[in-house]
Coordinates of C-alpha atoms in Angstrom, one line a residue:
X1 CA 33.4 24.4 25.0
X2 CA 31.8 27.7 26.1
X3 CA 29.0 29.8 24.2
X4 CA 28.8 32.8 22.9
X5 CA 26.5 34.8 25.4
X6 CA 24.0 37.4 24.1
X7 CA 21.9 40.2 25.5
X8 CA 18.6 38.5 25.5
X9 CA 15.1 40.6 24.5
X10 CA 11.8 39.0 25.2
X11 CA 10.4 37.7 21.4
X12 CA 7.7 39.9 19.9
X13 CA 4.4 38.4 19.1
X14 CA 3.3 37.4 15.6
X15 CA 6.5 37.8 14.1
X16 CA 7.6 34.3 12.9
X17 CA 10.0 32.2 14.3
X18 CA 13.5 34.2 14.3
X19 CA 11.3 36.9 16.6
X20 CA 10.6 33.9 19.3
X21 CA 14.2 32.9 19.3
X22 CA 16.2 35.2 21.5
X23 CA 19.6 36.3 20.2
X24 CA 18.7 35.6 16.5
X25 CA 21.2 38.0 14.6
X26 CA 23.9 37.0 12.4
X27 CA 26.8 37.6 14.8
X28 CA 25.0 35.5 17.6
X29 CA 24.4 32.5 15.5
X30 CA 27.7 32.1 15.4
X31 CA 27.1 30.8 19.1
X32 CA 27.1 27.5 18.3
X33 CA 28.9 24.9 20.7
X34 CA 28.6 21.1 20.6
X35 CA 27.0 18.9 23.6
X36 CA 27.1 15.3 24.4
X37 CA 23.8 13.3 23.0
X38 CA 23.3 12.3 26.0
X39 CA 22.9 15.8 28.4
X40 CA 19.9 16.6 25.6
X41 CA 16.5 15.2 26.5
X42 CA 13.3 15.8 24.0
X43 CA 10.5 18.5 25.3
X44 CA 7.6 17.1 27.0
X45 CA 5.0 19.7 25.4
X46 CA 6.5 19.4 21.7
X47 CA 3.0 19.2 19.6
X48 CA 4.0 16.7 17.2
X49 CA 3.9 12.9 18.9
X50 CA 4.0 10.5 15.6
X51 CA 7.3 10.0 14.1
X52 CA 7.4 8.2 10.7
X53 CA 10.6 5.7 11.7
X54 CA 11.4 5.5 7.8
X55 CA 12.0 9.2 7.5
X56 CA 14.0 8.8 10.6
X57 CA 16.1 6.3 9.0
X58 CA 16.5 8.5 5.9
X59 CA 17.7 11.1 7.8
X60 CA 19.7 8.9 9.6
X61 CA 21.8 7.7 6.8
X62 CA 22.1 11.3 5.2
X63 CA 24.1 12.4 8.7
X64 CA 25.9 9.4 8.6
X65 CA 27.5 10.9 5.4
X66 CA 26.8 14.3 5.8
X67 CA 27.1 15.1 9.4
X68 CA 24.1 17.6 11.1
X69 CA 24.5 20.7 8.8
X70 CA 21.6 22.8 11.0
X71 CA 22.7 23.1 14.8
X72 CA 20.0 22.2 17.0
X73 CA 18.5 24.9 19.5
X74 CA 18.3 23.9 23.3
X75 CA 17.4 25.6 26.4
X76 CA 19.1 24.8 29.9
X77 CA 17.2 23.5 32.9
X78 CA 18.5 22.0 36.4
X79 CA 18.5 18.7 34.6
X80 CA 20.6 19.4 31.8
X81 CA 19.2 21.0 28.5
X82 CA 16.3 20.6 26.7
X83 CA 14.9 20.4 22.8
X84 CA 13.7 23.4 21.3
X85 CA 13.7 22.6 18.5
X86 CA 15.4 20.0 16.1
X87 CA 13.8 17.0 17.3
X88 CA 14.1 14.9 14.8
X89 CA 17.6 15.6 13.8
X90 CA 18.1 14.6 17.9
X91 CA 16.7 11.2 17.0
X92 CA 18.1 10.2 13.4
X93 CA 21.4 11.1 15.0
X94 CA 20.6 8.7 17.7
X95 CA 20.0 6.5 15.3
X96 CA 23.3 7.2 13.0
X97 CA 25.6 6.3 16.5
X98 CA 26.7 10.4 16.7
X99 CA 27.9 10.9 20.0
X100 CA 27.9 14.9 19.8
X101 CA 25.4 17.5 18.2
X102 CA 25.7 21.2 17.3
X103 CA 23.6 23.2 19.2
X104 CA 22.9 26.7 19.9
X105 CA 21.3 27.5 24.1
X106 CA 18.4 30.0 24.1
X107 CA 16.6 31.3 27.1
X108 CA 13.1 30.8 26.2
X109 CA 9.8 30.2 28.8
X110 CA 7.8 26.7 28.6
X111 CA 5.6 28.9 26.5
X112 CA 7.7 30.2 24.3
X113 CA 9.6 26.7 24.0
X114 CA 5.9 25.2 22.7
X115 CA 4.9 28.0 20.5
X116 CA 8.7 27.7 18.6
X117 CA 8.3 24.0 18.6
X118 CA 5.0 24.8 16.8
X119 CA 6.1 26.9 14.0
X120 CA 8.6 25.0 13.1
X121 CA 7.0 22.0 12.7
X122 CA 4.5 23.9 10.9
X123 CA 6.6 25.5 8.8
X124 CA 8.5 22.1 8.0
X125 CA 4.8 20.8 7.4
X126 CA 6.0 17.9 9.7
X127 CA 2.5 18.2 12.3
X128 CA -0.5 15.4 11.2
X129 CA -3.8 17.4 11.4
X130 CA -5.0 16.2 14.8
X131 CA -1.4 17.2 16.1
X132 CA -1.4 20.4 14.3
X133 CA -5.2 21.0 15.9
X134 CA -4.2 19.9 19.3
X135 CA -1.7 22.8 19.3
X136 CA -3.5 25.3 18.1
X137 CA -6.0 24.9 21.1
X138 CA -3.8 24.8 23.3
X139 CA -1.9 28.1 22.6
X140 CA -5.6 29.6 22.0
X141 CA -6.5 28.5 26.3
X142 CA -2.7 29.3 27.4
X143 CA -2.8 32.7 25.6
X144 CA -6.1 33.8 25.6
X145 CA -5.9 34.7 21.7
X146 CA -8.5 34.5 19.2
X147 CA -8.5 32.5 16.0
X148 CA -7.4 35.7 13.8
X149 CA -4.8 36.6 16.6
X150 CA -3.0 33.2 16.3
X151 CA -3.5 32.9 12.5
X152 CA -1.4 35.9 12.8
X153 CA 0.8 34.6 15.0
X154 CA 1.6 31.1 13.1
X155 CA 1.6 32.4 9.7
X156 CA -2.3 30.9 8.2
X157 CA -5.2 32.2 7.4
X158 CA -7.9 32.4 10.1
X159 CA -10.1 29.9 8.1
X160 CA -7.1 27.3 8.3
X161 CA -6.9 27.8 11.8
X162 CA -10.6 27.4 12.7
X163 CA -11.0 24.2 10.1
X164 CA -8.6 22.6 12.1
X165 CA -9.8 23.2 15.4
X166 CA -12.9 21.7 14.0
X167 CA -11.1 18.2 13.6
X168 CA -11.5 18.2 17.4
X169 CA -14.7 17.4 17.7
X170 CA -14.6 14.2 15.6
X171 CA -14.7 11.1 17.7
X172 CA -11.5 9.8 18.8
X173 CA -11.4 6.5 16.4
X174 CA -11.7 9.1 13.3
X175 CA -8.7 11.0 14.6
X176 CA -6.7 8.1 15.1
X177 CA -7.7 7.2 11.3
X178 CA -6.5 10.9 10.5
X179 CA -3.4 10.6 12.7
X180 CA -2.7 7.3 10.6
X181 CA -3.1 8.9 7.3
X182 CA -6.1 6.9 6.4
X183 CA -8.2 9.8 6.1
X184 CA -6.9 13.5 4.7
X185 CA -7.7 16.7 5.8
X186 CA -10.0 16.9 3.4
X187 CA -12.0 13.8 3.7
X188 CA -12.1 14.9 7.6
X189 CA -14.2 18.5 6.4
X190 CA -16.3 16.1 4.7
X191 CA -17.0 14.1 7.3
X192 CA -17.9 17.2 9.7
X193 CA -20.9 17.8 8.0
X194 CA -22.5 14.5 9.2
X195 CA -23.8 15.1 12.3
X196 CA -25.2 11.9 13.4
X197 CA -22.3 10.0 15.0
X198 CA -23.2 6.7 13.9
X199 CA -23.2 7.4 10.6
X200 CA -19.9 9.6 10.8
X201 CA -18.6 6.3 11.9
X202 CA -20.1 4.4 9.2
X203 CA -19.1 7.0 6.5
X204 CA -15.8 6.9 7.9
X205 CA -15.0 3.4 7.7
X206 CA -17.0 3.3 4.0
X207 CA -14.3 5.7 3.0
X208 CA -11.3 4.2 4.6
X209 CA -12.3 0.9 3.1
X210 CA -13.2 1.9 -0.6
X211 CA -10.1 4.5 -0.6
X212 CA -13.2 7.1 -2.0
X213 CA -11.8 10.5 -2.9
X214 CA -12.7 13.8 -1.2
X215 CA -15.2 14.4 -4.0
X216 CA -16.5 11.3 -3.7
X217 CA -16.9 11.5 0.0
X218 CA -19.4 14.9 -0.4
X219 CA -21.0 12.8 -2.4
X220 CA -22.1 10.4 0.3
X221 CA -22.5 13.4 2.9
X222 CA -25.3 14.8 0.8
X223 CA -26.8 11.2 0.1
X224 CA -26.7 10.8 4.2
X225 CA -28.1 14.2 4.8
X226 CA -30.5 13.9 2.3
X227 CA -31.8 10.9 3.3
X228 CA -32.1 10.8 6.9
X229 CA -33.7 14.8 7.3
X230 CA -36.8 14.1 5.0
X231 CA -37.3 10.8 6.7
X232 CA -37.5 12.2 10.5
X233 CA -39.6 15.1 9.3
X234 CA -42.1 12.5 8.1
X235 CA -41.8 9.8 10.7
X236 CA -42.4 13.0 13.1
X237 CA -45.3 14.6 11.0
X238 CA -46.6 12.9 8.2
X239 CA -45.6 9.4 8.4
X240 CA -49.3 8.0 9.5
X241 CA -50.9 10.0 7.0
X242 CA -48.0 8.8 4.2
X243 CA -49.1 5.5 5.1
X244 CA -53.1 5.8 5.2
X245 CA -52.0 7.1 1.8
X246 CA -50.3 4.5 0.2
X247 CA -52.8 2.0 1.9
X248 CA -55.8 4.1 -0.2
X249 CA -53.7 3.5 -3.2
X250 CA -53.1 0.1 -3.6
X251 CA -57.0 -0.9 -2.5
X252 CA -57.9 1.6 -5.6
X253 CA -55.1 0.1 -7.6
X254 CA -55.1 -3.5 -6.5
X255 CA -51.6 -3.4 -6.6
X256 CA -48.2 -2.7 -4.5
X257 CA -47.3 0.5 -4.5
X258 CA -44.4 2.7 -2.5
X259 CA -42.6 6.1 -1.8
X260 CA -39.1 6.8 -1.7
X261 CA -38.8 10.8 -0.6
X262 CA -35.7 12.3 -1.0
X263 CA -35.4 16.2 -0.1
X264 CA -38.9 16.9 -1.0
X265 CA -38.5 14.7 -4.3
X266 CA -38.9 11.2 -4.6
X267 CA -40.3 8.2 -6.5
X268 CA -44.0 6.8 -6.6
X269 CA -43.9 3.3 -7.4
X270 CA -46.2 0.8 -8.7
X271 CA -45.7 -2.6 -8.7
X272 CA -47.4 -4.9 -11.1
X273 CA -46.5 -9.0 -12.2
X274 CA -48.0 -9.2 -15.4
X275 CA -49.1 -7.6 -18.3
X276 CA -52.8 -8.2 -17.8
X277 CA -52.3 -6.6 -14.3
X278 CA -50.3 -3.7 -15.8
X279 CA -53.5 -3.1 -17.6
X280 CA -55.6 -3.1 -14.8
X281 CA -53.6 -0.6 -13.3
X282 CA -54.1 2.0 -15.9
X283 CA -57.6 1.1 -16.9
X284 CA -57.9 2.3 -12.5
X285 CA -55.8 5.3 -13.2
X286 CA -57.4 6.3 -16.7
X287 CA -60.6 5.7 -15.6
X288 CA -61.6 3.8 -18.4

């Protein structure tokens, strides 16, 4: 069967995904002719990599009844033609035995094939957040744009864009976690905040294993971070003299006594075993 051809205008920047898709009127998607399964292979450079096999399935048995309703758009190569985007309609109708799909040939660049790929997936919210991440880099280093100029470009605010670029500098065991849906979005910005990598991995598998919610996950951040500052700033400074300290106190006291610091607050203890000792201690503090 032969398509409909179309003049064919370079897409505009910025303008969604009908703009990236050459020969996007009305009249042209009419174009739509159908190709063997087989002469379509998957793009390389498509950002999302994780397929959830039981939505696959689902959309398997809904073509089985329904048939593809949304043709699938394909670009031609030496080899043959290749996904655009649609590619998990190309796989549940794999998986549903259809021997033909409807598809509609644009003439798009590698580029332009990744960036459609993109929006559509974002726009289907079908990316996990490393994926989503992964792309956004990589359009930012093949175009040269800047956070705001891609926001632009993919339809989310610049903030969006630069929190997820941010996921990329978690260490890889944490985005697999992400990737897996052990940990959200949210409990990844969380996370971020720690920036000793030993306890990011500890935190990380604390909240993995204990389910904790994003709120509860700040929570432990600010216990971390309030911890383990105070505590270098006095092993580095004052830690001999905190000791000498304490030391001076229990010889006045004849008792135990210790310091938890936390932030510039903290706790002086005194430890006593009895009440007669209890008595002591106060008799050394009253001065009596």
């Amino acid at each position: 069967m032969t398509e409909s051809k179309a003049q064919v205008k370079r897409p505009a920047l910025g303008r969604g995904l009908g703009a990236l898709i050459p020969g996007g009127s009305p009249a042209e998607r009419k174009g739509v002719m159908n190709l063997g399964i087989e002469e379509i292979r998957p793009n390389r450079a498509q950002p999302r990599r994780h397929f959830d096999e039981r939505h696959i399935e689902e959309l398997a048995e809904s073509i089985r009844s329904k048939g593809v309703l949304l043709p699938l758009i394909v670009r031609r190569d030496s080899d043959g033609y290749v996904l655009v985007a649609g590619e998990r309609r190309w796989r549940a109708a794999q998986k549903a035995g259809l021997r033909e799909l409807p598809v509609m040939v644009r003439e798009v660049t590698d580029n332009e094939s990744f960036e459609i790929a993109l929006i559509e997936n974002i726009q289907r919210e079908d990316l996990n957040p490393v994926e989503e991440a992964e792309a956004y880099k990589r359009l930012i280093e093949e175009h040269g744009l800047t956070q705001e100029e891609l926001a632009a470009r993919v339809g989310k605010e610049r903030s969006t864009v630069a929190n997820a670029l941010r996921l990329l500098r978690l260490p890889d065991a944490i985005k697999e976690a992400i990737v897996a849906g052990q940990l959200s979005m949210g409990h990844a910005r969380a996370l971020l905040a720690i920036s000793d990598e030993g306890d990011l991995r500890k935190a990380a598998e604390k909240v993995i294993a204990e389910n904790l919610s994003v709120r509860a996950v700040e929570a432990l951040v600010q216990r971390l971070k309030s911890r383990r500052l105070p505590g270098k700033k006095r092993d580095a400074h004052g830690g001999a003299q905190v000791r000498h300290l304490i030391e001076k106190l229990q010889r006045r006291l004849g008792a135990k006594v210790g310091l938890r610091d936390q932030g510039g607050k903290g706790v002086l203890e005194i430890r006593y075993s009895s009440l007669q000792e209890l008595d002591r201690v106060l008799a050394a503090i009253l001065g009596e």
